[in-house]
Short mmCIF file of C-alpha atoms in Angstrom, two decimals:
data_model
loop_
_atom_site.label_atom_id
_atom_site.label_comp_id
_atom_site.label_asym_id
_atom_site.label_seq_id
_atom_site.Cartn_x
_atom_site.Cartn_y
_atom_site.Cartn_z
CA UNK A 1 34.25 5.75 -22.24
CA UNK A 2 34.48 8.07 -19.26
CA UNK A 3 31.40 8.31 -17.10
CA UNK A 4 29.99 11.25 -15.18
CA UNK A 5 32.39 12.53 -12.56
CA UNK A 6 31.75 14.76 -9.57
CA UNK A 7 34.07 16.64 -7.28
CA UNK A 8 34.45 16.60 -4.35
CA UNK A 9 33.01 13.28 -3.25
CA UNK A 10 32.55 14.48 0.31
CA UNK A 11 32.25 17.94 1.79
CA UNK A 12 31.88 18.88 5.43
CA UNK A 13 31.16 22.51 6.15
CA UNK A 14 29.89 24.71 8.91
CA UNK A 15 26.49 26.32 8.78
CA UNK A 16 26.61 29.63 6.99
CA UNK A 17 29.53 28.79 4.72
CA UNK A 18 29.33 28.64 0.93
CA UNK A 19 30.11 25.45 -0.98
CA UNK A 20 30.55 24.66 -4.66
CA UNK A 21 30.33 21.31 -6.38
CA UNK A 22 31.48 20.39 -9.87
CA UNK A 23 30.06 17.91 -12.35
CA UNK A 24 31.73 16.72 -15.55
CA UNK A 25 29.18 14.95 -17.76
CA UNK A 26 29.83 12.38 -20.44
CA UNK A 27 31.46 14.41 -23.18
CA UNK A 28 28.89 14.04 -25.96
CA UNK A 29 25.86 14.55 -23.69
CA UNK A 30 24.05 17.87 -24.10
CA UNK A 31 21.62 17.43 -21.21
CA UNK A 32 22.73 17.82 -17.61
CA UNK A 33 20.64 17.41 -14.46
CA UNK A 34 21.22 18.05 -10.77
CA UNK A 35 19.35 16.04 -8.13
CA UNK A 36 19.39 15.90 -4.35
CA UNK A 37 18.98 12.70 -2.39
CA UNK A 38 18.37 12.50 1.35
CA UNK A 39 18.59 9.35 3.42
CA UNK A 40 15.90 6.83 2.63
CA UNK A 41 14.47 8.84 -0.25
CA UNK A 42 14.73 8.76 -4.00
CA UNK A 43 16.61 11.54 -5.81
CA UNK A 44 14.68 14.79 -6.24
CA UNK A 45 15.14 16.95 -9.31
CA UNK A 46 16.79 20.35 -8.77
CA UNK A 47 17.65 21.80 -12.16
CA UNK A 48 18.26 21.03 -15.82
CA UNK A 49 20.59 22.34 -18.53
CA UNK A 50 20.41 21.79 -22.24
CA UNK A 51 23.84 22.76 -23.49
CA UNK A 52 24.64 25.97 -21.61
CA UNK A 53 21.02 27.04 -21.06
CA UNK A 54 19.39 26.43 -17.70
CA UNK A 55 15.87 25.53 -18.79
CA UNK A 56 14.20 24.42 -15.60
CA UNK A 57 14.53 24.88 -11.87
CA UNK A 58 12.61 23.00 -9.21
CA UNK A 59 10.87 24.87 -6.42
CA UNK A 60 13.30 22.95 -4.19
CA UNK A 61 16.03 25.21 -5.52
CA UNK A 62 15.91 28.17 -3.16
CA UNK A 63 17.59 31.50 -3.84
CA UNK A 64 20.64 30.24 -1.98
CA UNK A 65 21.29 27.72 -4.74
CA UNK A 66 22.76 28.62 -8.10
CA UNK A 67 23.92 26.44 -10.94
CA UNK A 68 25.90 27.18 -14.05
CA UNK A 69 27.10 25.40 -17.14
CA UNK A 70 29.17 28.12 -18.81
CA UNK A 71 30.34 26.38 -21.97
CA UNK A 72 27.87 23.58 -22.17
CA UNK A 73 30.38 21.16 -20.71
CA UNK A 74 30.99 20.95 -16.95
CA UNK A 75 28.53 22.38 -14.45
CA UNK A 76 28.80 23.85 -10.98
CA UNK A 77 26.27 23.96 -8.19
CA UNK A 78 26.82 26.53 -5.46
CA UNK A 79 25.01 26.70 -2.15
CA UNK A 80 25.34 29.96 -0.25
CA UNK A 81 24.86 30.31 3.51
CA UNK A 82 24.48 26.59 4.01
CA UNK A 83 21.92 25.28 6.46
CA UNK A 84 21.77 21.93 8.22
CA UNK A 85 18.81 21.01 6.03
CA UNK A 86 21.09 21.17 3.01
CA UNK A 87 22.88 18.03 4.18
CA UNK A 88 22.28 15.47 1.44
CA UNK A 89 23.85 13.68 -1.48
CA UNK A 90 23.98 15.89 -4.56
CA UNK A 91 23.83 13.91 -7.77
CA UNK A 92 24.60 14.97 -11.29
CA UNK A 93 23.35 13.13 -14.36
CA UNK A 94 23.78 13.57 -18.08
CA UNK A 95 22.00 12.30 -21.14
CA UNK A 96 21.78 12.77 -24.86
CA UNK A 97 18.75 14.20 -26.63
CA UNK A 98 19.50 12.45 -29.88
CA UNK A 99 16.62 10.02 -29.53
CA UNK A 100 13.78 10.65 -27.16
CA UNK A 101 14.46 10.65 -23.47
CA UNK A 102 17.48 8.52 -23.15
CA UNK A 103 18.62 7.10 -19.89
CA UNK A 104 20.39 9.49 -17.59
CA UNK A 105 23.83 8.43 -16.45
CA UNK A 106 24.58 9.40 -12.90
CA UNK A 107 27.80 10.42 -11.25
CA UNK A 108 28.94 9.11 -7.86
CA UNK A 109 27.54 12.14 -6.06
CA UNK A 110 28.86 14.68 -3.59
CA UNK A 111 27.87 14.03 -0.01
CA UNK A 112 27.41 17.30 1.86
CA UNK A 113 27.36 17.47 5.64
CA UNK A 114 26.51 20.80 7.23
CA UNK A 115 27.47 21.02 10.89
CA UNK B 1 2.21 16.43 -11.84
CA UNK B 2 3.48 12.91 -11.79
CA UNK B 3 4.10 10.43 -9.03
CA UNK B 4 5.87 7.10 -8.61
CA UNK B 5 4.99 4.78 -5.76
CA UNK B 6 7.12 1.90 -4.58
CA UNK B 7 5.08 0.49 -1.75
CA UNK B 8 7.68 -2.05 -0.65
CA UNK B 9 10.19 -0.28 1.55
CA UNK B 10 12.32 -3.35 2.17
CA UNK B 11 12.30 -6.94 0.93
CA UNK B 12 14.47 -9.73 2.30
CA UNK B 13 14.76 -13.09 0.58
CA UNK B 14 17.14 -16.00 0.63
CA UNK B 15 19.52 -16.43 -2.27
CA UNK B 16 18.09 -18.20 -5.33
CA UNK B 17 14.53 -17.12 -4.58
CA UNK B 18 12.63 -15.08 -7.15
CA UNK B 19 11.58 -11.60 -6.09
CA UNK B 20 9.31 -8.94 -7.62
CA UNK B 21 9.62 -5.23 -6.96
CA UNK B 22 6.46 -3.24 -7.52
CA UNK B 23 6.17 0.16 -9.14
CA UNK B 24 2.97 2.15 -9.71
CA UNK B 25 3.04 5.48 -11.50
CA UNK B 26 0.69 8.39 -12.06
CA UNK B 27 0.76 10.83 -14.94
CA UNK B 28 -1.71 12.62 -17.16
CA UNK B 29 0.64 12.53 -20.11
CA UNK B 30 0.09 9.93 -22.78
CA UNK B 31 3.76 9.95 -23.73
CA UNK B 32 6.19 9.09 -20.99
CA UNK B 33 9.20 6.96 -20.19
CA UNK B 34 9.75 4.62 -17.29
CA UNK B 35 13.08 3.57 -15.86
CA UNK B 36 14.56 1.31 -13.25
CA UNK B 37 17.84 2.15 -11.52
CA UNK B 38 19.92 0.16 -9.04
CA UNK B 39 21.79 1.87 -6.21
CA UNK B 40 24.29 -0.52 -4.61
CA UNK B 41 25.93 0.27 -1.26
CA UNK B 42 28.62 2.23 -3.11
CA UNK B 43 25.91 4.80 -3.86
CA UNK B 44 26.15 5.27 -7.62
CA UNK B 45 22.87 4.90 -9.52
CA UNK B 46 23.10 2.30 -12.27
CA UNK B 47 20.66 2.34 -15.18
CA UNK B 48 18.82 -0.94 -15.75
CA UNK B 49 16.04 -0.35 -18.27
CA UNK B 50 14.01 2.29 -20.13
CA UNK B 51 10.52 1.71 -21.48
CA UNK B 52 8.32 4.20 -23.37
CA UNK B 53 4.57 4.41 -22.94
CA UNK B 54 3.85 2.99 -26.36
CA UNK B 55 5.78 -0.19 -25.87
CA UNK B 56 4.05 -2.60 -23.51
CA UNK B 57 6.14 -5.58 -24.44
CA UNK B 58 7.69 -7.28 -21.49
CA UNK B 59 11.44 -7.48 -21.47
CA UNK B 60 13.88 -10.06 -20.21
CA UNK B 61 17.57 -9.53 -19.69
CA UNK B 62 19.28 -12.50 -18.12
CA UNK B 63 17.82 -12.96 -14.65
CA UNK B 64 15.97 -9.64 -14.86
CA UNK B 65 12.52 -9.14 -16.34
CA UNK B 66 10.10 -6.27 -16.45
CA UNK B 67 6.32 -6.28 -16.74
CA UNK B 68 4.73 -3.05 -18.01
CA UNK B 69 0.95 -2.80 -17.80
CA UNK B 70 -0.64 0.51 -18.75
CA UNK B 71 -4.06 -0.71 -17.60
CA UNK B 72 -2.84 -0.78 -14.01
CA UNK B 73 -0.12 1.90 -14.41
CA UNK B 74 2.46 -0.55 -13.19
CA UNK B 75 6.02 -1.34 -14.20
CA UNK B 76 7.17 -4.23 -12.04
CA UNK B 77 10.64 -5.71 -11.90
CA UNK B 78 11.39 -9.37 -11.23
CA UNK B 79 14.72 -10.92 -10.38
CA UNK B 80 14.88 -14.65 -10.95
CA UNK B 81 17.23 -16.84 -8.91
CA UNK B 82 18.42 -13.89 -6.82
CA UNK B 83 22.06 -13.54 -5.85
CA UNK B 84 23.76 -11.73 -3.00
CA UNK B 85 25.17 -9.21 -5.50
CA UNK B 86 21.60 -8.14 -6.26
CA UNK B 87 21.38 -6.58 -2.81
CA UNK B 88 20.79 -2.86 -3.35
CA UNK B 89 18.15 -0.17 -3.36
CA UNK B 90 16.11 -0.20 -6.54
CA UNK B 91 14.36 2.88 -7.85
CA UNK B 92 11.58 3.20 -10.37
CA UNK B 93 11.41 6.56 -12.18
CA UNK B 94 9.29 8.42 -14.70
CA UNK B 95 9.83 11.28 -17.14
CA UNK B 96 7.12 12.81 -19.29
CA UNK B 97 7.18 14.12 -22.81
CA UNK B 98 5.22 17.28 -22.09
CA UNK B 99 8.03 18.61 -19.94
CA UNK B 100 10.45 18.13 -22.80
CA UNK B 101 12.68 16.29 -20.41
CA UNK B 102 13.22 19.54 -18.56
CA UNK B 103 11.49 18.46 -15.41
CA UNK B 104 13.85 15.61 -14.77
CA UNK B 105 13.08 12.16 -13.51
CA UNK B 106 10.45 11.62 -10.83
CA UNK B 107 11.68 8.83 -8.60
CA UNK B 108 9.90 6.55 -6.19
CA UNK B 109 11.25 6.19 -2.68
CA UNK B 110 13.01 2.97 -3.57
CA UNK B 111 12.87 -0.62 -2.41
CA UNK B 112 15.76 -1.93 -0.35
CA UNK B 113 16.38 -5.49 -1.49
CA UNK B 114 18.36 -7.76 0.82
CA UNK B 115 19.51 -11.13 -0.50
CA UNK B 116 20.63 -13.40 2.29
CA UNK B 117 23.14 -16.14 1.53
#
């Protein structure tokens, strides 16, 4: 059983550049979540997809952030005009809606450093 | 809005001691789910347990046990006979039914557990 994978694992970029991250969820999972985690804090919810529909976005998700899940499988998270405050670990999680609110399985994360 | 509080920022114990990690939650929903996750130094969050609001039975899994008390809005986690491999950051999290799962998990700030040999 393949878990959640994320690519790249690390990204270093200069302020003002655009970056894109990819998440491949567990294949039979229809729910996909993006979170952001800064040092010493718990993950904070960014956005949620059920199949290909983006159903919820946190107020943390500024206009510079956009996420897609075009075919209800993998998802991408793009950050435009990166700022130093965007430096964080970006986590993807997936779950199944077959029975209640099942546990979310997390990927290894993409660590973003904005110089 | 919901909130999860893990008041213990860091706990350090000697191997083989028992240790309890506290978790207090706030929500107005009557239907919700509570979780514990472990984040080892490698960084990947590992699911430990899920409990729904209608099931207050305590659970034991090997050296791990969980105590859910709705009266005090607490969901505490105890490790018995701790081992060095238990060293990690542990997160308590909550998701509510009213959001349909769409609002994601609300995490506490985590407790950094250090098990000294």
